[in-house]
PDB file of C-alpha atoms in Angstrom:
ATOM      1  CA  UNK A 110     -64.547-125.740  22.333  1.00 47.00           C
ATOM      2  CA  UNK A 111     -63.424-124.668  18.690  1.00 48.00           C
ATOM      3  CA  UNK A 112     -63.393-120.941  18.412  1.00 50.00           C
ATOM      4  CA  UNK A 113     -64.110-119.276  14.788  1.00 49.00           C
ATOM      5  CA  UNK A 114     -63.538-115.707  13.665  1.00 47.00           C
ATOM      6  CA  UNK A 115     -64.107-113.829  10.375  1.00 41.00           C
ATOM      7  CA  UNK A 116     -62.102-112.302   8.188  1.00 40.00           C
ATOM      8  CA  UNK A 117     -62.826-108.481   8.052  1.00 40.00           C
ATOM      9  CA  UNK A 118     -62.299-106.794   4.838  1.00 35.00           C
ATOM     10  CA  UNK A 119     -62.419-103.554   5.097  1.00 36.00           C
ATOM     11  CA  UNK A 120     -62.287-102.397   8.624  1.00 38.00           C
ATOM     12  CA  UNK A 121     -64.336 -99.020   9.505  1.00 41.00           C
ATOM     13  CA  UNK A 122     -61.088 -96.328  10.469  1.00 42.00           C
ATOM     14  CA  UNK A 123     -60.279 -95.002  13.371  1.00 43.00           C
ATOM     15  CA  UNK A 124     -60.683 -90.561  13.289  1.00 42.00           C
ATOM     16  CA  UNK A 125     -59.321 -88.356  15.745  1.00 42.00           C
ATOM     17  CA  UNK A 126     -61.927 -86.760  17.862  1.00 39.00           C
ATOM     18  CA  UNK A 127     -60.936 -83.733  19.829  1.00 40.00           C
ATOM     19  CA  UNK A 128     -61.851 -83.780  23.761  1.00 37.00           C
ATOM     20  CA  UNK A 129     -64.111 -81.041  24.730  1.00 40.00           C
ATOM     21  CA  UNK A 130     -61.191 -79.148  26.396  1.00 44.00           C
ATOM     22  CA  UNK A 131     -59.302 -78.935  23.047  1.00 45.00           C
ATOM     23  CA  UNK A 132     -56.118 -80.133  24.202  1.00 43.00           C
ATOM     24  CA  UNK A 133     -56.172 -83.903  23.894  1.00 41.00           C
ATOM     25  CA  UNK A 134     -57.073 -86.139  21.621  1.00 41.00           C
ATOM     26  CA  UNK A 135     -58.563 -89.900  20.912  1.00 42.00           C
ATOM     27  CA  UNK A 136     -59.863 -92.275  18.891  1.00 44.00           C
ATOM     28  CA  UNK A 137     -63.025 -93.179  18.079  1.00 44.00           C
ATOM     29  CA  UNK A 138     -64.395 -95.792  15.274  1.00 43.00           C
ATOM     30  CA  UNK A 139     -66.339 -93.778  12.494  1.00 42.00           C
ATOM     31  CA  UNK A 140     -68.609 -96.908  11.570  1.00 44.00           C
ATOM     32  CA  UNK A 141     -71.986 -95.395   9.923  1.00 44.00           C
ATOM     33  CA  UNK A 142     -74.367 -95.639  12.281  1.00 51.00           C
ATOM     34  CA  UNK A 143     -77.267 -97.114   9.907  1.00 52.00           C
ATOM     35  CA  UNK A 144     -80.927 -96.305  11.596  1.00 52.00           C
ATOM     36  CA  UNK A 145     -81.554 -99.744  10.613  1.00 85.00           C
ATOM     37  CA  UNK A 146     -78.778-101.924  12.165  1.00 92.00           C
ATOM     38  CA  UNK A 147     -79.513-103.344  15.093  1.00 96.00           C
ATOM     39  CA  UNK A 148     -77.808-105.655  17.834  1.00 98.00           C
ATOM     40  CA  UNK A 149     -79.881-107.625  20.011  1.00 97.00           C
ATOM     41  CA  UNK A 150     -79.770-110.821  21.888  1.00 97.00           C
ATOM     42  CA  UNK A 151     -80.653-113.632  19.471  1.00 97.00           C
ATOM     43  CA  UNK A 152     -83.833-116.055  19.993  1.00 96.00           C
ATOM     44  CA  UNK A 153     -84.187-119.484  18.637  1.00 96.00           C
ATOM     45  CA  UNK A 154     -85.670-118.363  15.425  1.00 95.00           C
ATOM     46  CA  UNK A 155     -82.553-116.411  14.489  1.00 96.00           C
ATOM     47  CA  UNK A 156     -80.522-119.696  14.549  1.00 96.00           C
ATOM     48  CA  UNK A 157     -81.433-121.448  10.888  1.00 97.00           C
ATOM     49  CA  UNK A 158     -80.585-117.634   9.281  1.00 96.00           C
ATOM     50  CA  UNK A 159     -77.416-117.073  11.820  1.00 97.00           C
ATOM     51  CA  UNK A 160     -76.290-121.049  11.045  1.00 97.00           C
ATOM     52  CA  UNK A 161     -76.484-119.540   7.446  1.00 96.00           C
ATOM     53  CA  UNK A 162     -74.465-116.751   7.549  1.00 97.00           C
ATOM     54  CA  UNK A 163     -71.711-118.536   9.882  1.00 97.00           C
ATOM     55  CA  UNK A 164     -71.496-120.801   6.628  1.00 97.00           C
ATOM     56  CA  UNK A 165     -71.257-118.964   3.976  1.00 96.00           C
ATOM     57  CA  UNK A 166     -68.655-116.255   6.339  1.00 96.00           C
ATOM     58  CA  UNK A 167     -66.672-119.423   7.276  1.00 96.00           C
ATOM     59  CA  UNK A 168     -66.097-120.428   3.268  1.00 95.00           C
ATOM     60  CA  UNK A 169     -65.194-116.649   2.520  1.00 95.00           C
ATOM     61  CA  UNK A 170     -62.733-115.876   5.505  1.00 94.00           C
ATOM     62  CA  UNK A 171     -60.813-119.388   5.741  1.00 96.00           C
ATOM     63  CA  UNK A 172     -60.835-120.346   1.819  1.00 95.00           C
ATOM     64  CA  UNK A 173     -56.601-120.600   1.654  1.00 94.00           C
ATOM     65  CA  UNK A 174     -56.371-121.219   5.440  1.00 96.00           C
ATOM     66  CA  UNK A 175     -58.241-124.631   5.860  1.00 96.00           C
ATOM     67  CA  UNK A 176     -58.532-127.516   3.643  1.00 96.00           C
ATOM     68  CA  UNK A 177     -61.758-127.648   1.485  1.00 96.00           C
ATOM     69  CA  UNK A 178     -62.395-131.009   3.621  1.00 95.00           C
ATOM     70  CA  UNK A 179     -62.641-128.725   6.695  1.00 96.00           C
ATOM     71  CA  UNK A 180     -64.760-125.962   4.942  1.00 96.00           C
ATOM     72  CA  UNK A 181     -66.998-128.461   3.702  1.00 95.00           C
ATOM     73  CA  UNK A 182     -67.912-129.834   7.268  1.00 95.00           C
ATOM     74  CA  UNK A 183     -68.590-126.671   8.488  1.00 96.00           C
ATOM     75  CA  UNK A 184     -72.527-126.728   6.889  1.00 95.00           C
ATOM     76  CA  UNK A 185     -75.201-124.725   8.236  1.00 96.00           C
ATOM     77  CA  UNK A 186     -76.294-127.611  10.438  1.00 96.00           C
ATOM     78  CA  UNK A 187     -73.186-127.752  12.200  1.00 96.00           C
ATOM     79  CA  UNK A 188     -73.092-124.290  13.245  1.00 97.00           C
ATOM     80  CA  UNK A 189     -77.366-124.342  14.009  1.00 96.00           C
ATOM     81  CA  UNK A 190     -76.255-127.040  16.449  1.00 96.00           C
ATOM     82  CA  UNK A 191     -73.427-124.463  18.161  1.00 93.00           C
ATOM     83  CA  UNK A 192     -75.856-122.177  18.120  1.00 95.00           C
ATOM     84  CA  UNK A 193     -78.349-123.971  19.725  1.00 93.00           C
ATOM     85  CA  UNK A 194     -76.609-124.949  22.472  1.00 93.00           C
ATOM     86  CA  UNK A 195     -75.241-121.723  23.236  1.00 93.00           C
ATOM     87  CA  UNK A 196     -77.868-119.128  22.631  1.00 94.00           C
ATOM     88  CA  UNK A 197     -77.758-117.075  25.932  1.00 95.00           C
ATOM     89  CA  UNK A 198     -74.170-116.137  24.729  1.00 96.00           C
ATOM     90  CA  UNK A 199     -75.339-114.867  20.919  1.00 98.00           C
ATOM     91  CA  UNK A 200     -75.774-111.296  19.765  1.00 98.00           C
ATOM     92  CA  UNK A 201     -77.058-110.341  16.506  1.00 98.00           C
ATOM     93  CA  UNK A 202     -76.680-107.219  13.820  1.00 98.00           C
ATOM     94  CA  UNK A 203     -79.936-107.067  12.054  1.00 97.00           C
ATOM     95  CA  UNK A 204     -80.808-104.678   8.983  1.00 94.00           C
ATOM     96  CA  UNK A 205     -84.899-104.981   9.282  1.00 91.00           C
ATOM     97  CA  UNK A 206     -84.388-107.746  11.111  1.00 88.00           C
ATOM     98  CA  UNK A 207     -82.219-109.566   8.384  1.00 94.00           C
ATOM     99  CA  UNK A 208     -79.125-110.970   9.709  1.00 96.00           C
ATOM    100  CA  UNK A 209     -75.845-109.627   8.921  1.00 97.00           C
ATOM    101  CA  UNK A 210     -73.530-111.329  11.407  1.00 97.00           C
ATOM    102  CA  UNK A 211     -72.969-112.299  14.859  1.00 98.00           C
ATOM    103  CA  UNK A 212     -71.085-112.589  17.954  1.00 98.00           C
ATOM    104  CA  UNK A 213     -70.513-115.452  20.205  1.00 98.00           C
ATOM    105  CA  UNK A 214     -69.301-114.149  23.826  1.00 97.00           C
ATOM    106  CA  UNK A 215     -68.380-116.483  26.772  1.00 96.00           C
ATOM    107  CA  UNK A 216     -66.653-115.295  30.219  1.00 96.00           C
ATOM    108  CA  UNK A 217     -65.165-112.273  28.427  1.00 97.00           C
ATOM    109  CA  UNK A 218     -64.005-113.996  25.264  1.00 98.00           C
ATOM    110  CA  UNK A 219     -64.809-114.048  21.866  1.00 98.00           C
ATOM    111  CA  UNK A 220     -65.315-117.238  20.623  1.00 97.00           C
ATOM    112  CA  UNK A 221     -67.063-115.657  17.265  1.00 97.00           C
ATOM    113  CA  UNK A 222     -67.296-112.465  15.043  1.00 98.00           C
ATOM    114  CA  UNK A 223     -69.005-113.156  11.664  1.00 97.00           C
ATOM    115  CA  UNK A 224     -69.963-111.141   9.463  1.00 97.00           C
ATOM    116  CA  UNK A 225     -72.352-111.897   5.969  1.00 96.00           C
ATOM    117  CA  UNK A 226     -69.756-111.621   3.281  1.00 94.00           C
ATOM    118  CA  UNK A 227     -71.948-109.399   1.484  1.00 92.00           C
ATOM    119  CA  UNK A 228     -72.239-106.904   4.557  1.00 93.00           C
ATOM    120  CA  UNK A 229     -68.479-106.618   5.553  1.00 90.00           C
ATOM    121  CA  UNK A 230     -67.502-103.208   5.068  1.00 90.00           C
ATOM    122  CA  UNK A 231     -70.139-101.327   6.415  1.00 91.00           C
ATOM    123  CA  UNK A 232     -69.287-101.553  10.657  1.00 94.00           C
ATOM    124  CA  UNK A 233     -71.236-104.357  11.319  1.00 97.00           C
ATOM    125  CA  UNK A 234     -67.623-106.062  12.775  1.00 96.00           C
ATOM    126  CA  UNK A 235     -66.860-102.672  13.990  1.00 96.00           C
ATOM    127  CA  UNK A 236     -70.376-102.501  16.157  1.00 97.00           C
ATOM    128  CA  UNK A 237     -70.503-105.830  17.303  1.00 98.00           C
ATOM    129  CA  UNK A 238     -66.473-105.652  18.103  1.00 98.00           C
ATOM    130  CA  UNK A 239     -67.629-102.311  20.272  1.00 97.00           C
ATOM    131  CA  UNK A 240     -70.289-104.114  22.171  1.00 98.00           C
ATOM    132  CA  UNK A 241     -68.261-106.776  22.810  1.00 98.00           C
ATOM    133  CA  UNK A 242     -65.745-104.511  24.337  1.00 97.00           C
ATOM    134  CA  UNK A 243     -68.445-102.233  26.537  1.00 97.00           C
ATOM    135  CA  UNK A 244     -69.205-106.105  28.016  1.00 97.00           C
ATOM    136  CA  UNK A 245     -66.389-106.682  28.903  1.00 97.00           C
ATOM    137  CA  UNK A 246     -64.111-108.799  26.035  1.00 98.00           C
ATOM    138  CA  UNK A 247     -60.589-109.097  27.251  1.00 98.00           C
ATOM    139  CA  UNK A 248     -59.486-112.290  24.716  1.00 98.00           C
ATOM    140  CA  UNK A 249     -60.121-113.551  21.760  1.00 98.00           C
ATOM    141  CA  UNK A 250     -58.426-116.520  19.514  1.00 98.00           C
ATOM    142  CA  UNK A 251     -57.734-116.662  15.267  1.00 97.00           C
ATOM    143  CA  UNK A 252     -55.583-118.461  13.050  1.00 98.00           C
ATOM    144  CA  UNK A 253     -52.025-117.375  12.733  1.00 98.00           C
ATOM    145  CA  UNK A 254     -52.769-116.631   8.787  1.00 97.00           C
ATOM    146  CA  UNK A 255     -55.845-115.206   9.193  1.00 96.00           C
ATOM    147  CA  UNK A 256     -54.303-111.874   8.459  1.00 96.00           C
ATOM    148  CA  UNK A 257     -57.869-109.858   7.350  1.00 94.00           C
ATOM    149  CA  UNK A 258     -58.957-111.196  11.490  1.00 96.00           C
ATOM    150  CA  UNK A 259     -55.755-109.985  12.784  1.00 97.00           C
ATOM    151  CA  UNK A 260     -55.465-106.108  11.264  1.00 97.00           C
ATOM    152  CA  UNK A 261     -59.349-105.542  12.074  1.00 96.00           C
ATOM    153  CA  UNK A 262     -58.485-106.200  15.877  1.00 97.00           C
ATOM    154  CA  UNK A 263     -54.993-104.480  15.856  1.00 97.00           C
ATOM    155  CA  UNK A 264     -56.650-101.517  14.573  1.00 96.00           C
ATOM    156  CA  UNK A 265     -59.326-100.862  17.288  1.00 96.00           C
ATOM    157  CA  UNK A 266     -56.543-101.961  19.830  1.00 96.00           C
ATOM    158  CA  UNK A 267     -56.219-105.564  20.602  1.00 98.00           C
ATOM    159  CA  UNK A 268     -52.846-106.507  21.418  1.00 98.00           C
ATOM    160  CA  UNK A 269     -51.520-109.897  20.481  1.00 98.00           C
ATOM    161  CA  UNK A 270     -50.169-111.766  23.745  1.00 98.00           C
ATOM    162  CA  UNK A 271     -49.219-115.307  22.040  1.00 98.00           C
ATOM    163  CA  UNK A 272     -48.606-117.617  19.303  1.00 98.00           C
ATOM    164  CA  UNK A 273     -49.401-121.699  19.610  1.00 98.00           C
ATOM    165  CA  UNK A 274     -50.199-124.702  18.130  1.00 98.00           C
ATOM    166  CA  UNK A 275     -53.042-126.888  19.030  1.00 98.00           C
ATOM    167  CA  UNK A 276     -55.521-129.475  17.897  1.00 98.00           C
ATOM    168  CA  UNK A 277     -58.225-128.307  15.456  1.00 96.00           C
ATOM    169  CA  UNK A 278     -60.355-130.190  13.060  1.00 95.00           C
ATOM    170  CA  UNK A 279     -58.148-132.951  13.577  1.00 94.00           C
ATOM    171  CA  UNK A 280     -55.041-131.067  12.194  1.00 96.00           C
ATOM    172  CA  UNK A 281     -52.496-129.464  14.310  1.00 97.00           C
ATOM    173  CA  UNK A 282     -52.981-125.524  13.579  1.00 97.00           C
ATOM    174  CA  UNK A 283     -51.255-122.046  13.917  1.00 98.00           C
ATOM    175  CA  UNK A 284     -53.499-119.583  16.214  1.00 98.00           C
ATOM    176  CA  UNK A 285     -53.148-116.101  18.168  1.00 98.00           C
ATOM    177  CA  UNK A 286     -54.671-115.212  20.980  1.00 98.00           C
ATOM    178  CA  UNK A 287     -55.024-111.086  21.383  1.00 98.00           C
ATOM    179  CA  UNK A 288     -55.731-109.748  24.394  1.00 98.00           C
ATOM    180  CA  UNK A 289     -57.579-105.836  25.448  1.00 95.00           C
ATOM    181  CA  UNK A 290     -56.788-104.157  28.154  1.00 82.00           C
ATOM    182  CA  UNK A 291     -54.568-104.028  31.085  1.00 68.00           C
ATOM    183  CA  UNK A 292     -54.983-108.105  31.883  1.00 56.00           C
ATOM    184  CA  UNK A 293     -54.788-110.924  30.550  1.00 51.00           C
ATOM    185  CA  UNK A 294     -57.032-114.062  31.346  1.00 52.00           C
TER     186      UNK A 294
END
């Protein structure tokens, strides 16, 4: 299964919260919490606007990275099919109900975060990176130089467990695979 992530431009900051006691501290992500934007299990009519988005995210976060070949074949119809066949597994972030990106979760990985190139900024990554977290996301793959991925997920924590080559697109690539928490699948 090919695994696809995003490149998030700029990530929502960490603060420092104090504890109720007052002496200890932590982290917590200061995304604006929009009334509008909403996550929510996507249906079958989401998939032609989702299929979009994953399109136009893929050309903006892997221009430089993959050939134009590559981007090209990654069209709205490939990604409806993906999304077809794995619907149970899709969240969306809706703004009244339009779109702004997505997240593909199997068995505690993340196969995708995208988010509308015209919505990254704003903690739409940063919510559906949370959620994915609270359900339990302990791995997740990107491109060695997709360096925009790689800060985003450093930042709120992931810790990067490998390097590799393998097989994708019919080119042999560069990935990372980051890992949360105490173990690693």
């Amino acid at each position: 299964m090919e695994r696809h992530f995003c490149r998030v431009w700029n990530p929502v900051p960490l603060v420092r919260v104090q504890s109720s006691g007052g002496r200890s501290a932590r982290y917590a992500r200061s995304a604006p919490e929009g009334p509008t934007l909403k996550l929510r299990a996507a249906t079958g009519a989401d998939v032609p606007a989702l299929a979009r988005v994953a399109q136009r995210s893929y050309q903006f976060a892997f221009a430089g990275i993959l050939e134009d070949d590559v981007l090209a074949s990654r069209d709205a119809e490939f990604f409806a099919a993906r999304f077809a066949a794995s619907l149970e597994a899709l969240i969306v972030a809706v703004d009244n109900e339009n779109p702004l990106g997505f997240l593909l979760m199997t068995d505690g990985h993340i196969d995708m975060l995208f988010i509308d190139p015209g919505s990254t900024g704003k903690g739409v990554g940063s919510r559906l990176l949370d959620y994915a977290e609270r359900k339990g996301a302990k791995s997740l793959e990107c491109f060695r130089d997709n360096h925009g991925a790689r800060r985003f997920y450093e930042r709120y924590g992931w810790r990067l467990d490998r390097e590799y080559d393998r097989e994708f697109a019919g080119r042999n690539r560069s990935f990372v695979f980051y890992v949360k928490g105490e173990t690693a699948p």
